[in-house]
Tab-separated table of C-alpha atoms and ligand atoms in Angstrom:
chain	number	residue	atom	x	y	z
A	119	MET	CA	53.256	36.253	-31.308
A	120	SER	CA	56.460	35.009	-29.394
A	121	GLU	CA	56.021	34.432	-25.444
A	122	ASN	CA	59.417	34.761	-25.008
A	123	LYS	CA	58.697	38.569	-25.708
A	124	ASN	CA	56.772	38.418	-22.431
A	125	LEU	CA	59.483	36.969	-20.565
A	126	VAL	CA	60.155	39.220	-16.620
A	127	GLU	CA	63.705	39.539	-15.903
A	128	GLY	CA	63.993	38.841	-11.972
A	129	ALA	CA	67.829	39.145	-10.499
A	130	THR	CA	68.500	35.073	-10.667
A	131	GLY	CA	66.898	35.030	-14.756
A	132	SER	CA	63.781	35.487	-16.585
A	133	TRP	CA	59.982	34.279	-15.620
A	134	GLU	CA	56.622	33.495	-17.548
A	135	ILE	CA	53.850	34.738	-16.070
A	136	VAL	CA	50.547	32.822	-16.361
A	137	LEU	CA	47.288	34.374	-16.240
A	138	GLY	CA	43.725	33.513	-15.855
A	139	LEU	CA	40.967	35.772	-15.454
A	140	GLU	CA	37.172	34.717	-13.846
A	141	ILE	CA	34.819	37.844	-15.034
A	142	HIS	CA	32.061	37.836	-12.944
A	143	ALA	CA	29.199	39.469	-15.523
A	144	GLN	CA	25.297	41.388	-14.160
A	145	VAL	CA	22.818	39.263	-16.153
A	146	LEU	CA	21.112	42.367	-17.858
A	147	SER	CA	17.884	41.801	-16.355
A	148	ASP	CA	14.924	43.758	-14.604
A	149	ALA	CA	14.345	40.611	-11.681
A	150	LYS	CA	17.153	38.971	-9.924
A	151	LEU	CA	17.836	35.676	-10.884
A	152	PHE	CA	15.845	33.393	-8.579
A	153	SER	CA	13.251	35.983	-7.636
A	154	SER	CA	11.243	39.127	-9.251
A	155	ALA	CA	12.453	41.909	-6.941
A	156	PRO	CA	13.605	44.288	-9.225
A	157	THR	CA	17.522	45.844	-9.887
A	158	LYS	CA	18.550	48.659	-10.618
A	159	PHE	CA	21.964	50.615	-10.181
A	160	GLY	CA	22.159	53.203	-7.563
A	161	ALA	CA	18.023	52.854	-5.773
A	162	GLU	CA	17.895	53.273	-2.076
A	163	GLN	CA	19.481	50.850	0.235
A	164	ASN	CA	17.282	46.876	0.798
A	165	THR	CA	14.077	49.066	-1.643
A	166	GLN	CA	15.278	45.638	-4.237
A	167	VAL	CA	15.053	42.826	-1.965
A	168	SER	CA	11.996	40.374	-1.694
A	169	LEU	CA	11.074	37.771	0.683
A	170	VAL	CA	13.309	35.342	-1.346
A	171	ASP	CA	16.580	37.476	-1.479
A	172	ALA	CA	16.092	37.289	2.159
A	173	ALA	CA	16.277	34.261	3.075
A	174	MET	CA	12.946	34.135	4.857
A	175	PRO	CA	12.619	30.563	5.748
A	176	GLY	CA	10.035	28.440	3.299
A	177	MET	CA	10.601	30.724	0.557
A	178	LEU	CA	11.542	28.913	-2.741
A	179	PRO	CA	13.280	30.240	-5.345
A	180	VAL	CA	11.982	30.192	-9.412
A	181	ILE	CA	15.053	29.938	-11.904
A	182	ASN	CA	14.223	33.403	-14.451
A	183	GLU	CA	14.013	32.589	-17.416
A	184	GLU	CA	14.903	35.970	-19.756
A	185	CYS	CA	18.180	34.978	-17.087
A	186	VAL	CA	18.462	32.227	-18.745
A	187	ARG	CA	18.959	32.904	-22.708
A	188	LYS	CA	21.007	36.324	-21.497
A	189	ALA	CA	23.661	33.197	-20.142
A	190	VAL	CA	22.802	30.802	-23.566
A	191	ARG	CA	23.092	33.949	-25.828
A	192	THR	CA	26.454	34.769	-24.354
A	193	GLY	CA	27.708	31.005	-24.397
A	194	LEU	CA	26.609	31.552	-28.462
A	195	GLY	CA	28.616	34.605	-27.921
A	196	ILE	CA	31.704	33.092	-27.246
A	197	LYS	CA	31.659	30.642	-29.515
A	198	SER	CA	31.364	28.286	-26.718
A	199	LYS	CA	29.335	24.795	-26.080
A	200	ILE	CA	25.610	24.841	-24.532
A	201	ASN	CA	25.046	22.917	-21.977
A	202	LEU	CA	20.974	21.146	-22.999
A	203	ARG	CA	21.601	20.298	-19.544
A	204	SER	CA	22.846	21.798	-15.684
A	205	VAL	CA	22.190	21.862	-12.299
A	206	PHE	CA	22.258	24.591	-9.493
A	207	ASP	CA	24.461	24.170	-6.593
A	208	ARG	CA	24.522	25.608	-3.085
A	209	LYS	CA	28.168	26.900	-2.444
A	210	ASN	CA	27.927	27.540	1.130
A	211	TYR	CA	29.816	29.857	3.393
A	212	PHE	CA	28.973	32.688	5.716
A	213	TYR	CA	29.198	36.077	5.141
A	214	PRO	CA	27.472	39.056	7.117
A	215	ASP	CA	25.819	40.162	3.579
A	216	LEU	CA	24.503	36.136	2.214
A	217	PRO	CA	21.306	35.592	4.666
A	218	GLN	CA	20.692	31.834	2.508
A	219	GLY	CA	24.207	31.390	4.129
A	220	TYR	CA	25.310	30.062	0.695
A	221	GLN	CA	25.333	31.064	-2.891
A	222	ILE	CA	22.753	29.076	-5.435
A	223	SER	CA	25.870	28.844	-8.378
A	224	GLN	CA	26.954	25.967	-11.406
A	225	PHE	CA	29.779	23.499	-10.011
A	226	LYS	CA	29.846	20.551	-11.985
A	227	TYR	CA	27.608	21.410	-14.562
A	228	PRO	CA	27.380	24.681	-15.847
A	229	ILE	CA	24.871	26.211	-18.243
A	230	VAL	CA	28.346	26.653	-20.790
A	231	GLY	CA	31.505	24.268	-21.739
A	232	GLU	CA	34.447	25.496	-23.301
A	233	GLY	CA	34.744	28.065	-26.184
A	234	GLU	CA	37.028	29.932	-26.998
A	235	ILE	CA	37.486	33.929	-27.974
A	236	GLU	CA	39.957	35.971	-30.129
A	237	ILE	CA	41.576	39.166	-28.199
A	238	ASP	CA	43.140	42.071	-29.970
A	239	LEU	CA	47.215	43.212	-29.257
A	240	LYS	CA	49.361	46.195	-30.212
A	241	GLY	CA	49.875	46.634	-34.151
A	242	GLY	CA	47.214	44.409	-34.607
A	243	ALA	CA	48.265	40.790	-33.666
A	244	THR	CA	45.549	38.688	-32.529
A	245	LYS	CA	45.639	35.458	-29.844
A	246	ARG	CA	42.985	33.147	-28.341
A	247	ILE	CA	41.963	32.153	-25.603
A	248	GLY	CA	40.398	29.314	-23.731
A	249	ILE	CA	36.939	29.885	-22.378
A	250	GLU	CA	36.682	27.122	-20.107
A	251	ARG	CA	32.954	28.051	-18.971
A	252	LEU	CA	30.237	29.708	-17.562
A	253	HIS	CA	27.898	29.847	-15.456
A	254	LEU	CA	24.309	31.370	-13.939
A	255	GLU	CA	24.680	32.299	-10.456
A	256	GLN	CA	23.954	34.703	-7.427
A	257	ASP	CA	25.218	37.967	-6.257
A	258	ALA	CA	26.562	38.866	-2.988
A	259	GLY	CA	24.621	41.821	-0.525
A	260	LYS	CA	27.212	44.273	0.389
A	261	SER	CA	27.943	45.118	3.949
A	262	ILE	CA	28.868	48.921	4.814
A	263	HIS	CA	31.181	49.510	7.322
A	264	ASP	CA	32.068	53.806	7.285
A	265	GLN	CA	28.736	55.281	8.398
A	266	HIS	CA	28.618	54.254	12.125
A	267	PRO	CA	31.312	53.889	14.443
A	268	SER	CA	31.047	50.872	15.746
A	269	LEU	CA	28.208	49.336	13.233
A	270	SER	CA	28.575	47.270	10.740
A	271	TYR	CA	25.322	47.720	7.938
A	272	VAL	CA	24.228	45.775	5.569
A	273	ASP	CA	22.330	46.347	1.916
A	274	LEU	CA	20.677	43.319	0.629
A	275	ASN	CA	19.999	45.186	-3.103
A	276	ARG	CA	22.588	42.616	-4.745
A	277	SER	CA	21.712	39.872	-3.087
A	278	GLY	CA	19.742	37.312	-5.583
A	279	VAL	CA	21.046	39.820	-8.669
A	280	ALA	CA	21.649	37.609	-11.844
A	281	LEU	CA	25.945	36.760	-12.670
A	282	MET	CA	27.007	35.166	-15.198
A	283	GLU	CA	31.246	34.164	-14.501
A	284	ILE	CA	32.546	33.351	-17.050
A	285	VAL	CA	36.448	31.227	-16.721
A	286	SER	CA	39.181	31.893	-18.861
A	287	LYS	CA	41.716	28.886	-19.473
A	288	PRO	CA	45.120	29.692	-17.814
A	289	ASP	CA	46.108	31.546	-21.577
A	290	MET	CA	47.698	34.917	-20.888
A	291	ARG	CA	51.217	36.167	-20.513
A	292	SER	CA	50.930	39.593	-19.443
A	293	SER	CA	49.138	42.508	-18.487
A	294	GLU	CA	48.476	43.969	-21.607
A	295	GLU	CA	46.998	40.399	-22.865
A	296	ALA	CA	44.899	40.099	-19.606
A	297	GLN	CA	43.394	44.082	-20.325
A	298	ALA	CA	42.498	43.576	-23.837
A	299	TYR	CA	40.846	40.117	-22.873
A	300	VAL	CA	39.100	41.933	-20.892
A	301	LYS	CA	38.200	44.576	-23.358
A	302	LYS	CA	37.362	41.602	-25.438
A	303	VAL	CA	34.937	40.276	-23.309
A	304	ARG	CA	32.875	43.420	-22.615
A	305	ALA	CA	32.550	44.490	-26.094
A	306	ILE	CA	30.996	40.841	-26.878
A	307	LEU	CA	28.738	40.860	-23.607
A	308	ARG	CA	27.586	44.996	-24.613
A	309	TYR	CA	27.241	43.700	-28.806
A	310	LEU	CA	25.231	40.811	-26.953
A	311	GLY	CA	23.064	42.893	-24.681
A	312	THR	CA	23.625	40.461	-21.926
A	313	CYS	CA	25.340	42.627	-19.432
A	314	ASP	CA	26.068	46.415	-19.576
A	315	GLY	CA	29.702	46.419	-18.961
A	316	ASN	CA	30.117	48.761	-16.644
A	317	MET	CA	32.547	48.590	-14.727
A	318	GLU	CA	32.587	51.098	-12.037
A	319	GLU	CA	29.271	50.635	-10.941
A	320	GLY	CA	30.130	46.725	-10.336
A	321	SER	CA	28.379	45.076	-13.768
A	322	LEU	CA	31.208	43.495	-14.537
A	323	ARG	CA	34.332	42.409	-12.879
A	324	ALA	CA	37.115	40.557	-12.903
A	325	ASP	CA	38.919	38.555	-10.705
A	326	VAL	CA	43.133	37.264	-11.115
A	327	ASN	CA	44.535	34.344	-11.354
A	328	VAL	CA	48.305	35.038	-10.847
A	329	SER	CA	51.314	32.804	-11.260
A	330	VAL	CA	54.734	32.735	-12.120
A	331	ARG	CA	56.849	30.116	-13.276
A	332	ARG	CA	60.537	29.732	-14.923
A	333	PRO	CA	59.722	29.356	-18.802
A	334	GLY	CA	58.860	25.546	-19.795
A	335	GLU	CA	58.367	24.312	-16.391
A	336	PRO	CA	55.072	23.178	-14.826
A	337	LEU	CA	52.485	25.463	-13.064
A	338	GLY	CA	53.708	27.983	-10.261
A	339	THR	CA	51.313	28.209	-6.908
A	340	ARG	CA	48.849	30.565	-7.654
A	341	CYS	CA	47.433	33.819	-6.088
A	342	GLU	CA	44.092	35.051	-6.864
A	343	ILE	CA	42.937	38.545	-7.131
A	344	LYS	CA	39.328	39.331	-6.051
A	345	ASN	CA	36.940	42.240	-7.469
A	346	VAL	CA	39.149	44.434	-10.043
A	347	ASN	CA	36.963	46.919	-11.037
A	348	SER	CA	38.969	48.644	-13.701
A	349	ILE	CA	40.994	47.485	-16.964
A	350	ARG	CA	43.873	49.863	-15.658
A	351	PHE	CA	43.849	48.283	-11.927
A	352	ILE	CA	43.932	45.211	-13.818
A	353	GLY	CA	47.338	45.881	-15.742
A	354	GLN	CA	48.199	47.331	-11.798
A	355	ALA	CA	47.477	44.139	-9.828
A	356	ILE	CA	48.833	41.800	-12.482
A	357	GLU	CA	52.054	43.780	-12.436
A	358	HIS	CA	52.209	44.196	-8.868
A	359	GLU	CA	51.589	40.951	-8.054
A	360	ALA	CA	54.376	39.269	-10.591
A	361	ARG	CA	56.900	41.021	-9.637
A	362	ARG	CA	55.752	40.656	-6.018
A	363	GLN	CA	55.742	36.175	-6.405
A	364	ILE	CA	58.683	35.981	-8.352
A	365	ASP	CA	60.764	37.837	-5.369
A	366	VAL	CA	59.552	35.777	-2.733
A	367	LEU	CA	60.631	32.865	-5.007
A	368	GLU	CA	63.628	34.498	-5.679
A	369	ASP	CA	64.173	34.831	-1.961
A	370	GLY	CA	63.829	31.085	-1.154
A	371	GLY	CA	60.450	31.795	-0.323
A	372	SER	CA	57.297	30.344	-2.081
A	373	VAL	CA	54.245	30.952	-2.812
A	374	ARG	CA	50.755	30.471	-0.872
A	375	LEU	CA	47.878	29.419	-2.445
A	376	GLU	CA	45.512	32.542	-0.906
A	377	THR	CA	42.443	35.480	-1.722
A	378	ARG	CA	44.120	38.950	-2.357
A	379	LEU	CA	43.050	42.226	-2.888
A	380	PHE	CA	44.985	45.035	-4.880
A	381	ASP	CA	44.692	48.148	-3.518
A	382	PRO	CA	44.121	51.126	-6.062
A	383	LYS	CA	45.917	54.187	-3.448
A	384	LYS	CA	48.539	52.154	-2.988
A	385	GLY	CA	49.465	49.930	-5.804
A	386	VAL	CA	49.658	46.912	-3.871
A	387	THR	CA	47.927	43.578	-3.526
A	388	ARG	CA	47.563	42.319	-0.122
A	389	ALA	CA	46.613	39.311	1.780
A	390	MET	CA	43.063	38.674	2.132
A	391	ARG	CA	42.558	35.507	3.211
A	392	SER	CA	44.106	31.428	2.588
A	393	LYS	CA	42.148	30.732	-0.113
A	394	GLU	CA	39.519	27.918	0.057
A	395	GLU	CA	39.255	24.805	-2.149
A	396	ALA	CA	36.034	23.809	-3.744
A	397	HIS	CA	35.479	20.574	-1.639
A	398	ASP	CA	35.843	23.449	1.645
A	399	TYR	CA	31.877	24.200	0.623
A	400	ARG	CA	30.477	22.057	0.388
A	401	TYR	CA	28.558	22.064	-2.959
A	402	PHE	CA	26.039	20.172	-3.334
A	403	PRO	CA	22.587	20.227	-5.975
A	404	ASP	CA	20.413	22.991	-4.467
A	405	PRO	CA	17.262	19.889	-4.068
A	406	ASP	CA	14.392	23.956	-4.204
A	407	LEU	CA	15.623	23.476	-8.160
A	408	LEU	CA	15.318	20.876	-10.634
A	409	PRO	CA	18.108	20.720	-13.501
A	410	LEU	CA	17.707	23.138	-15.659
A	411	VAL	CA	16.617	21.654	-18.454
A	412	ILE	CA	16.594	23.652	-22.149
A	413	SER	CA	15.296	22.517	-25.930
A	414	GLN	CA	17.332	22.710	-28.792
A	415	GLU	CA	14.832	24.852	-30.263
A	416	MET	CA	15.257	27.521	-27.731
A	417	VAL	CA	19.332	27.259	-28.425
A	418	ASP	CA	19.086	27.221	-32.449
A	419	ALA	CA	16.452	30.090	-32.002
A	420	LEU	CA	19.044	32.332	-29.878
A	421	ALA	CA	21.779	31.697	-32.160
A	422	ALA	CA	19.948	32.028	-35.597
A	423	ASP	CA	18.829	35.936	-33.232
A	424	LEU	CA	22.830	37.099	-32.879
A	425	PRO	CA	23.969	40.387	-34.242
A	426	GLU	CA	26.910	40.531	-35.527
A	427	LEU	CA	29.349	40.991	-33.082
A	428	PRO	CA	33.379	42.661	-32.738
A	429	ASP	CA	34.729	40.144	-35.039
A	430	GLU	CA	32.651	39.987	-38.357
A	431	LYS	CA	32.236	43.143	-37.853
A	432	LYS	CA	36.263	43.961	-38.203
A	433	ALA	CA	36.708	41.321	-41.039
A	434	ARG	CA	33.700	43.135	-42.563
A	435	PHE	CA	35.079	46.684	-41.983
A	436	VAL	CA	38.227	45.246	-43.511
A	437	ARG	CA	36.540	43.276	-46.400
A	438	GLU	CA	34.054	46.033	-47.373
A	439	TYR	CA	35.304	49.893	-46.342
A	440	GLY	CA	39.431	48.739	-47.223
A	441	LEU	CA	40.142	49.651	-43.799
A	442	SER	CA	43.884	48.410	-41.936
A	443	PRO	CA	42.730	45.635	-39.684
A	444	TYR	CA	43.881	47.903	-37.005
A	445	ASP	CA	41.657	50.397	-38.337
A	446	ALA	CA	38.893	48.194	-37.332
A	447	GLY	CA	39.911	47.007	-34.403
A	448	VAL	CA	39.964	50.117	-32.832
A	449	LEU	CA	36.366	50.996	-34.641
A	450	VAL	CA	35.109	47.656	-33.591
A	451	SER	CA	36.012	47.460	-30.011
A	452	GLU	CA	32.899	49.471	-28.633
A	453	LYS	CA	29.250	49.177	-30.462
A	454	VAL	CA	28.244	52.772	-30.616
A	455	SER	CA	32.495	53.482	-32.153
A	456	ALA	CA	31.675	51.725	-35.041
A	457	ALA	CA	28.009	52.842	-35.732
A	458	PHE	CA	28.776	55.716	-35.584
A	459	PHE	CA	32.084	55.509	-38.080
A	460	GLU	CA	29.247	53.728	-40.902
A	461	SER	CA	26.627	57.222	-40.556
A	462	VAL	CA	30.245	58.609	-41.605
A	463	ALA	CA	31.321	55.940	-43.871
A	464	SER	CA	27.765	56.236	-45.164
A	465	GLU	CA	28.255	60.318	-46.514
A	466	CYS	CA	32.447	59.686	-47.930
A	467	ASP	CA	35.038	58.042	-48.300
A	468	PRO	CA	35.250	55.169	-45.384
A	469	LYS	CA	39.049	55.564	-45.725
A	470	LEU	CA	38.867	58.844	-44.476
A	471	ALA	CA	36.482	58.959	-42.478
A	472	ALA	CA	38.306	56.163	-40.577
A	473	ASN	CA	41.360	57.928	-40.315
A	474	TRP	CA	38.956	60.972	-39.133
A	475	VAL	CA	36.970	58.916	-36.743
A	476	THR	CA	39.656	57.376	-34.481
A	477	GLY	CA	42.240	60.778	-34.931
A	478	GLU	CA	41.035	63.861	-35.085
A	479	PHE	CA	37.340	62.764	-33.378
A	480	PHE	CA	37.810	60.584	-30.804
A	481	GLY	CA	41.585	62.729	-30.471
A	482	ALA	CA	38.239	65.697	-29.462
A	483	LEU	CA	36.119	63.879	-27.772
A	484	ARG	CA	39.398	62.200	-24.974
A	485	LYS	CA	40.790	66.217	-24.861
A	486	ALA	CA	36.248	67.501	-24.431
A	487	GLY	CA	35.387	64.431	-21.880
A	488	ALA	CA	32.931	63.703	-24.287
A	489	THR	CA	31.442	60.627	-25.832
A	490	ILE	CA	29.686	59.690	-28.984
A	491	GLU	CA	26.600	60.250	-27.665
A	492	THR	CA	27.398	63.759	-26.032
A	493	SER	CA	29.661	64.918	-29.125
A	494	PRO	CA	28.698	67.839	-30.392
A	495	VAL	CA	29.793	66.920	-34.166
A	496	SER	CA	27.889	64.835	-35.543
A	497	ALA	CA	28.842	61.794	-37.654
A	498	LYS	CA	26.204	63.770	-40.883
A	499	GLN	CA	28.820	67.002	-40.248
A	500	LEU	CA	31.763	64.744	-40.604
A	501	GLY	CA	30.860	62.895	-43.680
A	502	GLU	CA	30.142	66.476	-45.100
A	503	LEU	CA	33.625	67.906	-44.221
A	504	ILE	CA	35.365	64.710	-44.934
A	505	ASN	CA	33.382	65.264	-48.696
A	506	LEU	CA	34.860	69.388	-48.713
A	507	ILE	CA	38.715	67.087	-48.539
A	508	SER	CA	37.654	64.544	-51.346
A	509	ASP	CA	36.011	67.858	-53.128
A	510	ASP	CA	39.209	69.650	-53.213
A	511	THR	CA	37.766	73.335	-51.532
A	512	LEU	CA	39.345	72.517	-48.322
A	513	SER	CA	43.130	70.668	-47.744
A	514	GLY	CA	43.748	68.538	-45.598
A	515	ARG	CA	45.268	70.615	-42.857
A	516	ILE	CA	42.572	73.666	-43.080
A	517	ALA	CA	39.663	70.530	-42.768
A	518	LYS	CA	41.705	70.198	-39.477
A	519	ASP	CA	41.088	74.100	-38.101
A	520	VAL	CA	37.097	73.626	-39.701
A	521	PHE	CA	36.759	70.221	-37.653
A	522	GLU	CA	38.000	72.799	-34.582
A	523	ILE	CA	35.258	74.861	-35.085
A	524	MET	CA	32.271	72.988	-35.431
A	525	PHE	CA	33.513	70.896	-31.686
A	526	GLU	CA	33.563	74.184	-30.252
A	527	THR	CA	30.343	75.188	-32.014
A	528	SER	CA	28.914	72.364	-33.394
A	529	ASP	CA	28.151	74.718	-36.809
A	530	ASP	CA	28.362	73.007	-41.020
A	531	ALA	CA	31.558	72.731	-42.392
A	532	ALA	CA	30.450	74.555	-45.213
A	533	LYS	CA	28.638	77.238	-43.673
A	534	ILE	CA	32.033	77.505	-41.931
A	535	VAL	CA	34.420	77.376	-44.985
A	536	GLU	CA	32.257	80.691	-46.369
A	537	GLU	CA	31.658	82.442	-43.350
A	538	ARG	CA	35.547	82.657	-42.477
A	539	GLY	CA	36.574	82.267	-46.035
A	540	LEU	CA	38.830	78.861	-46.156
A	541	ARG	CA	37.885	77.231	-49.880
A	542	GLN	CA	41.433	76.294	-50.864
A	543	VAL	CA	42.512	77.547	-54.228
A	544	THR	CA	42.769	76.021	-56.995
A	545	ASP	CA	43.392	78.612	-59.263
A	546	LEU	CA	46.880	77.693	-60.710
A	547	GLY	CA	47.973	81.044	-61.839
A	548	ALA	CA	46.833	82.521	-58.586
A	549	ILE	CA	49.080	80.056	-56.825
A	550	GLU	CA	51.629	79.826	-59.651
A	551	LYS	CA	51.999	83.910	-59.027
A	552	VAL	CA	52.533	83.532	-54.744
A	553	ILE	CA	55.590	80.793	-56.528
A	554	ASP	CA	56.917	83.422	-58.523
A	555	GLU	CA	57.696	85.579	-55.925
A	556	ILE	CA	58.592	84.096	-53.760
A	557	ILE	CA	61.338	82.793	-56.300
A	558	ALA	CA	62.367	85.974	-56.853
A	559	ALA	CA	62.340	86.830	-53.411
A	560	ASN	CA	65.108	84.298	-53.015
A	561	PRO	CA	68.151	83.647	-55.407
A	562	ASP	CA	69.919	81.552	-53.419
A	563	LYS	CA	67.520	79.151	-52.269
A	564	VAL	CA	66.844	78.596	-55.868
A	565	GLU	CA	70.529	77.717	-55.795
A	566	GLN	CA	70.986	75.543	-52.949
A	567	VAL	CA	67.531	73.836	-54.137
A	568	LYS	CA	69.303	72.444	-57.230
A	569	ALA	CA	72.112	70.925	-55.508
A	570	LYS	CA	69.828	69.536	-52.740
A	571	PRO	CA	66.384	68.716	-53.885
A	572	LYS	CA	64.967	68.238	-50.257
A	573	LEU	CA	65.086	71.798	-50.020
A	574	MET	CA	61.445	71.644	-51.664
A	575	GLY	CA	59.974	71.877	-48.486
A	576	TRP	CA	61.413	74.834	-47.591
A	577	PHE	CA	59.058	76.460	-50.855
A	578	VAL	CA	55.973	74.832	-50.431
A	579	GLY	CA	56.534	76.138	-46.262
A	580	GLN	CA	56.194	79.934	-48.062
A	581	VAL	CA	53.777	79.269	-50.625
A	582	MET	CA	51.678	77.680	-47.691
A	583	LYS	CA	52.211	80.381	-45.637
A	584	ALA	CA	51.397	82.927	-47.832
A	585	THR	CA	47.953	82.011	-49.125
A	586	GLY	CA	46.840	81.079	-45.773
A	587	GLY	CA	47.283	77.491	-46.133
A	588	LYS	CA	44.632	77.729	-48.446
A	589	ALA	CA	47.144	76.241	-51.691
A	590	ASN	CA	45.800	72.670	-53.188
A	591	PRO	CA	48.976	70.808	-51.490
A	592	SER	CA	49.511	68.729	-54.840
A	593	SER	CA	49.558	72.141	-56.879
A	594	VAL	CA	52.011	74.125	-55.089
A	595	ASN	CA	54.469	70.778	-55.009
A	596	GLY	CA	53.876	70.190	-59.139
A	597	LEU	CA	54.388	73.955	-60.002
A	598	LEU	CA	57.189	73.983	-57.803
A	599	SER	CA	58.294	71.340	-59.734
A	600	LYS	CA	58.803	73.423	-62.950
A	601	LYS	CA	60.060	75.875	-61.816
A	602	LEU	CA	62.845	75.371	-59.885
A	603	GLY	CA	63.896	72.758	-62.692
A	604	LEU	CA	63.284	69.789	-59.923
B	749	MN	MN1	31.332	33.135	-8.641
């Protein structure tokens, strides 16, 4: 895709948007990064806090090996370099929801280094986005400002929960690319089972770095929009922030390096604080923790245990089932959709299965606010319906009606077809009779169609109407051409 397509027009010429993302992904783990306190979402406030998480004096952090494994598994999944030696540092800052007065994070020596992922864009295009690093760190607690008129409360349930911070290179050039990036990272995490990816529960949040520049010029000053928690908001935040920066620059001003917040109700970003530089945090190695050293054998074992990831699955769907890259991309974007498609395709023609799953089936789920898990139509039932099209029992159009009834009643297609007499008419004699009647009743149209063969569509429509849509379309077309002498 040419980058020029992404340029944004300002009053004084065009601008390029430059985006880099930091994704915080909560590690799927029953215990925290350095304590054994549980991590269940939605638990009562301050019921999942160990003495370590509350930063009582003299407590010592102990690394949770499961979180290390999941970080390495994720690093392998995003095709990144695994560092056998990494170091936990203290990132010092004061905030009421951070009882330690510092966050244990990784700075100079992260557990995962550079890599890349491929994102899927409209129309089947792809683009590679560089990964800068992935490091492990603790989450903070949560200040609660809306439960008392003059006091704030703090909930430390999240304090010490393991996060993977995945930092991209500034390789994205539009909100569409940034959204595609988050979707892809989320899909990979879910395939790997290292993060549940639930943005509405805060297990996946994105900090978006936005800057603008004239095409070909060096990078501009960036603003970081913190903790955006939905794909839609990421798009809105970028659009608004880029426009704001362009306006500032075109008015002769300069963009200030700062941290901003996105307000979803107003659709705008606003300044939160001026951005700290790394040296402001006085990073230093945590003296309570030895450098983290892992073995190549452990990495190899984790690599051997990787599941089939979205890109590989997509390639296989194209190769094995003959799907278009676009359809394959849609199907693999969620692990459950890919699995559903494969079980439909095991029953019937795979290409028809892909059309039906991405078309009627997803459409019906969306309309009903349902998910694959709660779908009233099972993969087996959908496969059976598709087979009724393949063996000419149903026309494609009637099959859509049958599907609608299946979706309402959960009945099998065969039962609905029998009960309602929807079997397609393939009896040539019966179709011929209908055609003869229509031809006899419309001599004027017969004259017209001889001059203008396109009008045959009108005759097809009449036959379908007369047969309640049940006539086999290819028989109708064949017989009509013959009878009308086309
Ligand atoms: Mn972080």
